[in-house]
JSON list of C-alpha atoms in Angstrom, two decimals:
[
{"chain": "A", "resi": 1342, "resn": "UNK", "atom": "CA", "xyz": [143.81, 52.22, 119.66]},
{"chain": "A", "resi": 1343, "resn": "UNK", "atom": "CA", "xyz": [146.40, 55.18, 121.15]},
{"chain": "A", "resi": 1344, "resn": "UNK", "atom": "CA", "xyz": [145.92, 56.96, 124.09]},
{"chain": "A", "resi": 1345, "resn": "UNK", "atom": "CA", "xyz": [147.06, 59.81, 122.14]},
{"chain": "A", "resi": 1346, "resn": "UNK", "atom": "CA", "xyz": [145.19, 61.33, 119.24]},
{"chain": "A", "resi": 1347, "resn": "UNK", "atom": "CA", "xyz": [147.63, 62.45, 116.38]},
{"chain": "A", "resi": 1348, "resn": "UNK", "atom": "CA", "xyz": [145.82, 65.86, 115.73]},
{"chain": "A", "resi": 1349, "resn": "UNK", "atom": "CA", "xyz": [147.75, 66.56, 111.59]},
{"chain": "A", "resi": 1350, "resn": "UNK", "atom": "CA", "xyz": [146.01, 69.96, 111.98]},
{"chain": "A", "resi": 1351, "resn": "UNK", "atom": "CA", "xyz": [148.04, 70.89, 115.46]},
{"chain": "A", "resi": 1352, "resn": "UNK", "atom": "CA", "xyz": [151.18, 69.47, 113.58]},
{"chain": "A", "resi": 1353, "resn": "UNK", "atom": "CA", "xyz": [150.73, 71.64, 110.33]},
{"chain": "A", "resi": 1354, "resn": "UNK", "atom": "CA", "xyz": [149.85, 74.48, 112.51]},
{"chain": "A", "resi": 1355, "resn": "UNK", "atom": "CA", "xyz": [153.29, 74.19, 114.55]},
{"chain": "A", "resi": 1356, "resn": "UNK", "atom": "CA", "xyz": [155.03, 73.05, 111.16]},
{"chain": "A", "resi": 1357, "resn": "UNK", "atom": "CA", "xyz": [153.74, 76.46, 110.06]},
{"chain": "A", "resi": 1358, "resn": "UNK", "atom": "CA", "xyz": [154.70, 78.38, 112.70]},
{"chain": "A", "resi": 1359, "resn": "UNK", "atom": "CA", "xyz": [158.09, 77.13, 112.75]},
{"chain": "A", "resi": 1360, "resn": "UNK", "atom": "CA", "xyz": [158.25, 78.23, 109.43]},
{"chain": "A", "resi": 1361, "resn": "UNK", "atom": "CA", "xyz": [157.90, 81.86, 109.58]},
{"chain": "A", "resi": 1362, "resn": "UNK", "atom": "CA", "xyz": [159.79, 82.33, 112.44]},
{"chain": "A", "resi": 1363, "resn": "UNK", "atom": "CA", "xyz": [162.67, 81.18, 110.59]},
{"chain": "A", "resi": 1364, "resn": "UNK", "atom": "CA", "xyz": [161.51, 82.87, 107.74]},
{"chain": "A", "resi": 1365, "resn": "UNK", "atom": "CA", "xyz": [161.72, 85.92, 109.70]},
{"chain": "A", "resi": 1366, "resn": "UNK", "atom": "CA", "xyz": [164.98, 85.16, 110.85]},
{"chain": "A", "resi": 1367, "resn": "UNK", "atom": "CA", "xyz": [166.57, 84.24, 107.70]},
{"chain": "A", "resi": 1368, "resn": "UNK", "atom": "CA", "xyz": [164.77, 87.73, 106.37]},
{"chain": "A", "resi": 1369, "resn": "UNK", "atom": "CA", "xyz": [165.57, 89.76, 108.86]},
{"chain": "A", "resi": 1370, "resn": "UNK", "atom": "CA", "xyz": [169.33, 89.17, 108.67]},
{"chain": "A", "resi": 1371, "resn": "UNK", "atom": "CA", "xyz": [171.63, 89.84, 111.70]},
{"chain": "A", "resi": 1372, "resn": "UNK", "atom": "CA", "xyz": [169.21, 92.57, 113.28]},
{"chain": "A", "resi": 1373, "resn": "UNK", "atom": "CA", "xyz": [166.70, 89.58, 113.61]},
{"chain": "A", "resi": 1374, "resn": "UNK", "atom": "CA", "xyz": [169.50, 88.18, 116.27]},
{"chain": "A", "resi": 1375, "resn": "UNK", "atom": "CA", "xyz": [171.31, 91.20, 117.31]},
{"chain": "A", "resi": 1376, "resn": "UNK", "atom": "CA", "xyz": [172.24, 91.69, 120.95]},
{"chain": "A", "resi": 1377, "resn": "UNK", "atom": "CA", "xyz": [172.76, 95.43, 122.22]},
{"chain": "A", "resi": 1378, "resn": "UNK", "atom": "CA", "xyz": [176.36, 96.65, 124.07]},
{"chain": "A", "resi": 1379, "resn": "UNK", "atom": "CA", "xyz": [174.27, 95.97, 127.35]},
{"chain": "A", "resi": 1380, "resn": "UNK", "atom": "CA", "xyz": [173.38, 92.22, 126.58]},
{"chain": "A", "resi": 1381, "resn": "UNK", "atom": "CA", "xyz": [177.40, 91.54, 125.81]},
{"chain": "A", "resi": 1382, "resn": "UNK", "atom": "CA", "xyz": [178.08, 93.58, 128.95]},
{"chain": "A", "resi": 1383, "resn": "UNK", "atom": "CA", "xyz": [176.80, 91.36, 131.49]},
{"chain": "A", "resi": 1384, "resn": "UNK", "atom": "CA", "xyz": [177.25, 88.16, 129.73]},
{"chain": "A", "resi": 1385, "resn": "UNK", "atom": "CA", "xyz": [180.88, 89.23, 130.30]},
{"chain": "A", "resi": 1386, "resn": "UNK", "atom": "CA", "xyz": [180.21, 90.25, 133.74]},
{"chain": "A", "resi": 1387, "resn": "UNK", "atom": "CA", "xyz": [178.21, 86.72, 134.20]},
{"chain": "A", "resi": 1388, "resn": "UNK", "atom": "CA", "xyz": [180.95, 84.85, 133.21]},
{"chain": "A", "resi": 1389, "resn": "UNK", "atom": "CA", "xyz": [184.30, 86.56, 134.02]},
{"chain": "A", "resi": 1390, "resn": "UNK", "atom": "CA", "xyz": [183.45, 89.21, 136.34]},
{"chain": "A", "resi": 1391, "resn": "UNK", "atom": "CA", "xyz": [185.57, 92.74, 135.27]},
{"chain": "A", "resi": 1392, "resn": "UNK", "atom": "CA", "xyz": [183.30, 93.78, 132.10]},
{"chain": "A", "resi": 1393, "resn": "UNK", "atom": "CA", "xyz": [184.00, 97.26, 132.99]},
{"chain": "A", "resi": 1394, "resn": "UNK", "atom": "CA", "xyz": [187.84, 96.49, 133.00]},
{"chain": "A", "resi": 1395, "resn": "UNK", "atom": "CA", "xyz": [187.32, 94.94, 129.21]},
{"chain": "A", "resi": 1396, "resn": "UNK", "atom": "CA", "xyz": [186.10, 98.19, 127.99]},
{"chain": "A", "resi": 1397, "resn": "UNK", "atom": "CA", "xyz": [189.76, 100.13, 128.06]},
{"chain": "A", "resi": 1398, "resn": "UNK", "atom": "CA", "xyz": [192.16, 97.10, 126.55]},
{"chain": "A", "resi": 1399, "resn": "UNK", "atom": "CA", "xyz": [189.51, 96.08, 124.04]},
{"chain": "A", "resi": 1400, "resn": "UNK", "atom": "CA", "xyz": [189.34, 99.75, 122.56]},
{"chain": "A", "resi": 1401, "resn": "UNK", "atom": "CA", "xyz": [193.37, 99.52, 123.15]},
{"chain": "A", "resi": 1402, "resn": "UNK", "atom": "CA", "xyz": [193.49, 96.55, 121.01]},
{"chain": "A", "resi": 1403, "resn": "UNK", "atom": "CA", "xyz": [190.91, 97.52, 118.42]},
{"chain": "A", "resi": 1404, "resn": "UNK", "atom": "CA", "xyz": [192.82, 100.90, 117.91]},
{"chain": "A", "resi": 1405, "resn": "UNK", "atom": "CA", "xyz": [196.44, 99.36, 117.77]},
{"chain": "A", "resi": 1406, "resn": "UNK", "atom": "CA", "xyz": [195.01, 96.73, 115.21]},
{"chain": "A", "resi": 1407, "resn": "UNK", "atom": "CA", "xyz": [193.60, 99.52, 113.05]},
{"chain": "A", "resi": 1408, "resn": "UNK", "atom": "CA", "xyz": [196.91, 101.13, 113.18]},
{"chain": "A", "resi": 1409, "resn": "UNK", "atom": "CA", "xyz": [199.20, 98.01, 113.03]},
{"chain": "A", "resi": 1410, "resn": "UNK", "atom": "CA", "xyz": [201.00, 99.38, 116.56]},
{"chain": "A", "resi": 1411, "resn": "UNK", "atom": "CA", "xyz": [202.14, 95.70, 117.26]},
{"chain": "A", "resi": 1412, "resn": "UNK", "atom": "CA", "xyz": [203.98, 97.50, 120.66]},
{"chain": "A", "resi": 1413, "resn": "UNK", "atom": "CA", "xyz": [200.63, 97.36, 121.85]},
{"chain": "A", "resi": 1414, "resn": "UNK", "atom": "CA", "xyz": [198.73, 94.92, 120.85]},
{"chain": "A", "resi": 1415, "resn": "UNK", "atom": "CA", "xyz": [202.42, 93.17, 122.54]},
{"chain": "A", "resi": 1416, "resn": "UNK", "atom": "CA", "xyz": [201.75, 94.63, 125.62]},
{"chain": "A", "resi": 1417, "resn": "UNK", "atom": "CA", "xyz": [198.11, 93.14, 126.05]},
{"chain": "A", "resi": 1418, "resn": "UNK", "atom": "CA", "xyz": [198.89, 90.06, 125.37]},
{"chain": "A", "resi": 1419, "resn": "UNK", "atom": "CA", "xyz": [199.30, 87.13, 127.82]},
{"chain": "A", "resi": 1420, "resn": "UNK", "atom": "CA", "xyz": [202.41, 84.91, 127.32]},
{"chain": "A", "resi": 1421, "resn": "UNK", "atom": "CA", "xyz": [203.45, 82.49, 125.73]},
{"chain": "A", "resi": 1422, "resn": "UNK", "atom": "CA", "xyz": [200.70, 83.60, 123.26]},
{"chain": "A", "resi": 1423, "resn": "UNK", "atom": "CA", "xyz": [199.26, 80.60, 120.42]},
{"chain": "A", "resi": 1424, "resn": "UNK", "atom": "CA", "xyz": [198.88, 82.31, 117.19]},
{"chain": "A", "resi": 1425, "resn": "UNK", "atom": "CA", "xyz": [197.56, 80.11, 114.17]},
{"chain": "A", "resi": 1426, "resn": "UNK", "atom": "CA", "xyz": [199.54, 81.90, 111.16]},
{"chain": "A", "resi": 1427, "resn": "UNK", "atom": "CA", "xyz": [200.12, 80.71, 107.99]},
{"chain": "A", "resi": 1428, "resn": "UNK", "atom": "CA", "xyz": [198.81, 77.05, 108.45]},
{"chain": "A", "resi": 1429, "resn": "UNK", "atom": "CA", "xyz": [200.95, 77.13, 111.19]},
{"chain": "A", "resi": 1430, "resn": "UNK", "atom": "CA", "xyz": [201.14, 77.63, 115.03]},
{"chain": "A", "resi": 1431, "resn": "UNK", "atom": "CA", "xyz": [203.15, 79.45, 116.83]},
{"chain": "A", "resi": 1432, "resn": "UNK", "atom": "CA", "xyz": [203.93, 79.36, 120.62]},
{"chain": "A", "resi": 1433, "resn": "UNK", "atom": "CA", "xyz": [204.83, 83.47, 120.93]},
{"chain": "A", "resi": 1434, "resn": "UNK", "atom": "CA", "xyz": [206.88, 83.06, 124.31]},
{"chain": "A", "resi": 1435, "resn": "UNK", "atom": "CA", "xyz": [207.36, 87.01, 124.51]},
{"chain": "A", "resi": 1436, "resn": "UNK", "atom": "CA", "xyz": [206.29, 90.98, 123.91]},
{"chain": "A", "resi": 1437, "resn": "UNK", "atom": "CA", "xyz": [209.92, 90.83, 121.82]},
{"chain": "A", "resi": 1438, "resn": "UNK", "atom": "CA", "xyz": [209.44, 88.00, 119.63]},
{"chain": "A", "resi": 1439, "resn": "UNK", "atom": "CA", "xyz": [205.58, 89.28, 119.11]},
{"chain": "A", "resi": 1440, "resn": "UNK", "atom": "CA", "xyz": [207.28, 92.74, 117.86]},
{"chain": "A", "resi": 1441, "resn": "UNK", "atom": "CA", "xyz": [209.89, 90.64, 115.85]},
{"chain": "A", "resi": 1442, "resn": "UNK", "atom": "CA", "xyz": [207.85, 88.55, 113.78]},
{"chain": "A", "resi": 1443, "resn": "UNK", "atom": "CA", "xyz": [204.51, 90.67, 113.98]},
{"chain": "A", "resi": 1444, "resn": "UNK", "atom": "CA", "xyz": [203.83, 90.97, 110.58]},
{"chain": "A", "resi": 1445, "resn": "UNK", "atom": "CA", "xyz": [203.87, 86.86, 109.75]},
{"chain": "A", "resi": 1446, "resn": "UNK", "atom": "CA", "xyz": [201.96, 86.69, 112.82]},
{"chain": "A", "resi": 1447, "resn": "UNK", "atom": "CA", "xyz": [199.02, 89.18, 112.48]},
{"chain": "A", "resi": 1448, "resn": "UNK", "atom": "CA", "xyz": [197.82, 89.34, 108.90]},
{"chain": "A", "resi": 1449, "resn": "UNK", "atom": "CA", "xyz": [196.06, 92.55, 107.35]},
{"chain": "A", "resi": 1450, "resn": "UNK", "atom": "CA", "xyz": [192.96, 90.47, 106.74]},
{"chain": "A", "resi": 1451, "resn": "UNK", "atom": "CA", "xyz": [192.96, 90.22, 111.06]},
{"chain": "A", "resi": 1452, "resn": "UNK", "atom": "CA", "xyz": [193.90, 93.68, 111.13]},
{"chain": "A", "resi": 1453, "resn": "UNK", "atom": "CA", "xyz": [191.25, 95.16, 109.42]},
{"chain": "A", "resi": 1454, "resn": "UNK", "atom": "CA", "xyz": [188.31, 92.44, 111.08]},
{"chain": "A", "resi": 1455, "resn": "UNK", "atom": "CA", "xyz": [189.56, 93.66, 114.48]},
{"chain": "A", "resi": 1456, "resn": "UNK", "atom": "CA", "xyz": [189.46, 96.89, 113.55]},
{"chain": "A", "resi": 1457, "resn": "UNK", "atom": "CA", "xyz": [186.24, 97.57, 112.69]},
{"chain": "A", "resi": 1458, "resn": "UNK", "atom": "CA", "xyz": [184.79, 95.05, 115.81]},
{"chain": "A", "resi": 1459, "resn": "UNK", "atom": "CA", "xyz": [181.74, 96.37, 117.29]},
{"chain": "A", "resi": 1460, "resn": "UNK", "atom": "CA", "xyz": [180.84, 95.83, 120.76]},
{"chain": "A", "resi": 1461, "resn": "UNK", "atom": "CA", "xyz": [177.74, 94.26, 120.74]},
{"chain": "A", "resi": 1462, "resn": "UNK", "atom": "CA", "xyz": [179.08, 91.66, 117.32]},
{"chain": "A", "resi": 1463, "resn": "UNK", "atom": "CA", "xyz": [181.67, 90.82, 120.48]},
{"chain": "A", "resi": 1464, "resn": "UNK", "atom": "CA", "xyz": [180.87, 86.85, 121.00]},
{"chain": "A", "resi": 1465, "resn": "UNK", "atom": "CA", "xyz": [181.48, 85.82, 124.64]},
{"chain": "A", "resi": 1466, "resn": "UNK", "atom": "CA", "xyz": [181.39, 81.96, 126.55]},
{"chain": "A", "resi": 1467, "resn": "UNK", "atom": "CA", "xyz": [183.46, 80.92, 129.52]},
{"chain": "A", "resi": 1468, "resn": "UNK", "atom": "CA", "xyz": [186.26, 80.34, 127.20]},
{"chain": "A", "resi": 1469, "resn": "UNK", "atom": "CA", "xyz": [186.93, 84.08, 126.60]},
{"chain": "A", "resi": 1470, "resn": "UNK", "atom": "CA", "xyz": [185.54, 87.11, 124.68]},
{"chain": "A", "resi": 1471, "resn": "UNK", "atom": "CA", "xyz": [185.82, 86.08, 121.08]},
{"chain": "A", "resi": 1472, "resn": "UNK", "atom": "CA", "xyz": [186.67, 89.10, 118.42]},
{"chain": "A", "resi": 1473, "resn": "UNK", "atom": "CA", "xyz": [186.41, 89.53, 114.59]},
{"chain": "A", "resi": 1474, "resn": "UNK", "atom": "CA", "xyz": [184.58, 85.71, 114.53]},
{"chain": "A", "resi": 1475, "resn": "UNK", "atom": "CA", "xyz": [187.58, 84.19, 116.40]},
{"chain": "A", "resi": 1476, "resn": "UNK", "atom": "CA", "xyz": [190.34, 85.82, 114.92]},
{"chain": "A", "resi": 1477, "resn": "UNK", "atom": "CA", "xyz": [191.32, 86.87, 118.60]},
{"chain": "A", "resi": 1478, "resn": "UNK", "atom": "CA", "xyz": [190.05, 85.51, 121.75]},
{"chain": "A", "resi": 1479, "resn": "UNK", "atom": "CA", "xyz": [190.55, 87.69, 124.78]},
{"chain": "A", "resi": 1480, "resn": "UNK", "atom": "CA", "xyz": [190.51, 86.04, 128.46]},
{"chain": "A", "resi": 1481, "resn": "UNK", "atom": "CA", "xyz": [190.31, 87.44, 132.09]},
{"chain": "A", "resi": 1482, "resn": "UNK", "atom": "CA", "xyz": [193.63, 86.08, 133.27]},
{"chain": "A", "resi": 1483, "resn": "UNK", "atom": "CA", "xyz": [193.79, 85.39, 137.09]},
{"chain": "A", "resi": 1484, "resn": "UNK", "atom": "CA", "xyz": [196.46, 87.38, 138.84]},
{"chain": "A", "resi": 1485, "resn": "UNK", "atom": "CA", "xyz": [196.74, 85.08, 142.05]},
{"chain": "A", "resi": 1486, "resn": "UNK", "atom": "CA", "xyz": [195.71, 81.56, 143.14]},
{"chain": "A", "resi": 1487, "resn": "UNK", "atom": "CA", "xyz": [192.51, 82.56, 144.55]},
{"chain": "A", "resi": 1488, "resn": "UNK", "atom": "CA", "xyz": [191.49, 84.64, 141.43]},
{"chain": "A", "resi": 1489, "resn": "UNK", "atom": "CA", "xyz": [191.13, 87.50, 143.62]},
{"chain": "A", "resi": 1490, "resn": "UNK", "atom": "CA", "xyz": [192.50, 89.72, 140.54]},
{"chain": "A", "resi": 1491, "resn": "UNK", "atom": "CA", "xyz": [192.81, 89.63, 137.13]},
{"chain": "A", "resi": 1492, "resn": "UNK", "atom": "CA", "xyz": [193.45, 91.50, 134.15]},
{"chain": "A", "resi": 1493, "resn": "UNK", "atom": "CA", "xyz": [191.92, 91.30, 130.42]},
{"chain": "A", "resi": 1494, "resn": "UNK", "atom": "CA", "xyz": [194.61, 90.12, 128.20]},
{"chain": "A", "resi": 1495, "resn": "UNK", "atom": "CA", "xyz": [194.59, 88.40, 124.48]},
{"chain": "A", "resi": 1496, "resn": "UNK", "atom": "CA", "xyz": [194.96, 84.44, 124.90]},
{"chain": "A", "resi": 1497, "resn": "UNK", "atom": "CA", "xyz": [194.83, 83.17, 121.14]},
{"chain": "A", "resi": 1498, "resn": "UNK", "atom": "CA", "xyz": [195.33, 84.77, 117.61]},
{"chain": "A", "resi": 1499, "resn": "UNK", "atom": "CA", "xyz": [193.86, 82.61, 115.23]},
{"chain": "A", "resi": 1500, "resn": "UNK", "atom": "CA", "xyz": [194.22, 84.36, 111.59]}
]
């Protein structure tokens, strides 16, 4: 005989309880996982340091996406830029060619998910910050060897 006693009520009663939470979960929608503004605030602070320098480029680059200002959404990105276009990618080696070919490389459908991005729907690992569910990845980029500075800056377009 076991040492250990299968117990099928203690099973059903986890099974159970497994259940509803995910019942929950499922009924509760997005709200039943939401994270506030100060959750994604020091998950970028954990793991990039600066979340108080994200705040002004990422309302920079929501705004200029909203308005198509491809000058600026240019300027705050880090170069050469990959953008996935098109079933293509592109290696964007400057501001210029960004402005240039803007339109083939940033498509409405982007334009309009940035947009309307919400800080706290703002996904964020040690890769980057992650916008419009990876449509653009932003990235603390280290000014100096010793990564004593750094600036926010967009590191990937993926439309």
């Amino acid at each position: 005989m076991s040492r250990y006693a299968i117990c099928p009520e203690a099973s059903m009663s986890r099974l159970s309880a497994a259940l509803l939470l995910l019942g929950a979960i499922l009924l509760g929608g997005p709200s039943a996982l939401a994270q506030s503004d100060s959750d994604v605030y020091n998950r970028v602070e954990e793991l990039h340091g600066d979340a108080a320098g994200f705040d002004r480029p990422l309302r920079q680059l929501v705004r200029a996406m909203r308005s198509g200002d491809a000058e600026t959404i240019a300027g705050l990105a880090e170069y050469p830029l990959t953008v996935k276009a098109n079933g293509e990618s592109y290696d964007v080696e400057s501001a210029e060619d960004f402005i240039d070919n803007f339109d083939d490389l940033v498509t409405p459908e982007t334009r309009r998910a940035v947009g309307r991005q919400q800080y706290e729907d703002l996904f964020v690992n040690s890769d980057g910050v992650m916008l419009a569910g990876g449509a653009v990845w932003m990235g603390a980029i280290c000014e100096d060897n010793a990564c004593e500075a750094s600036h926010w800056a967009i590191i990937a377009i993926n439309n």
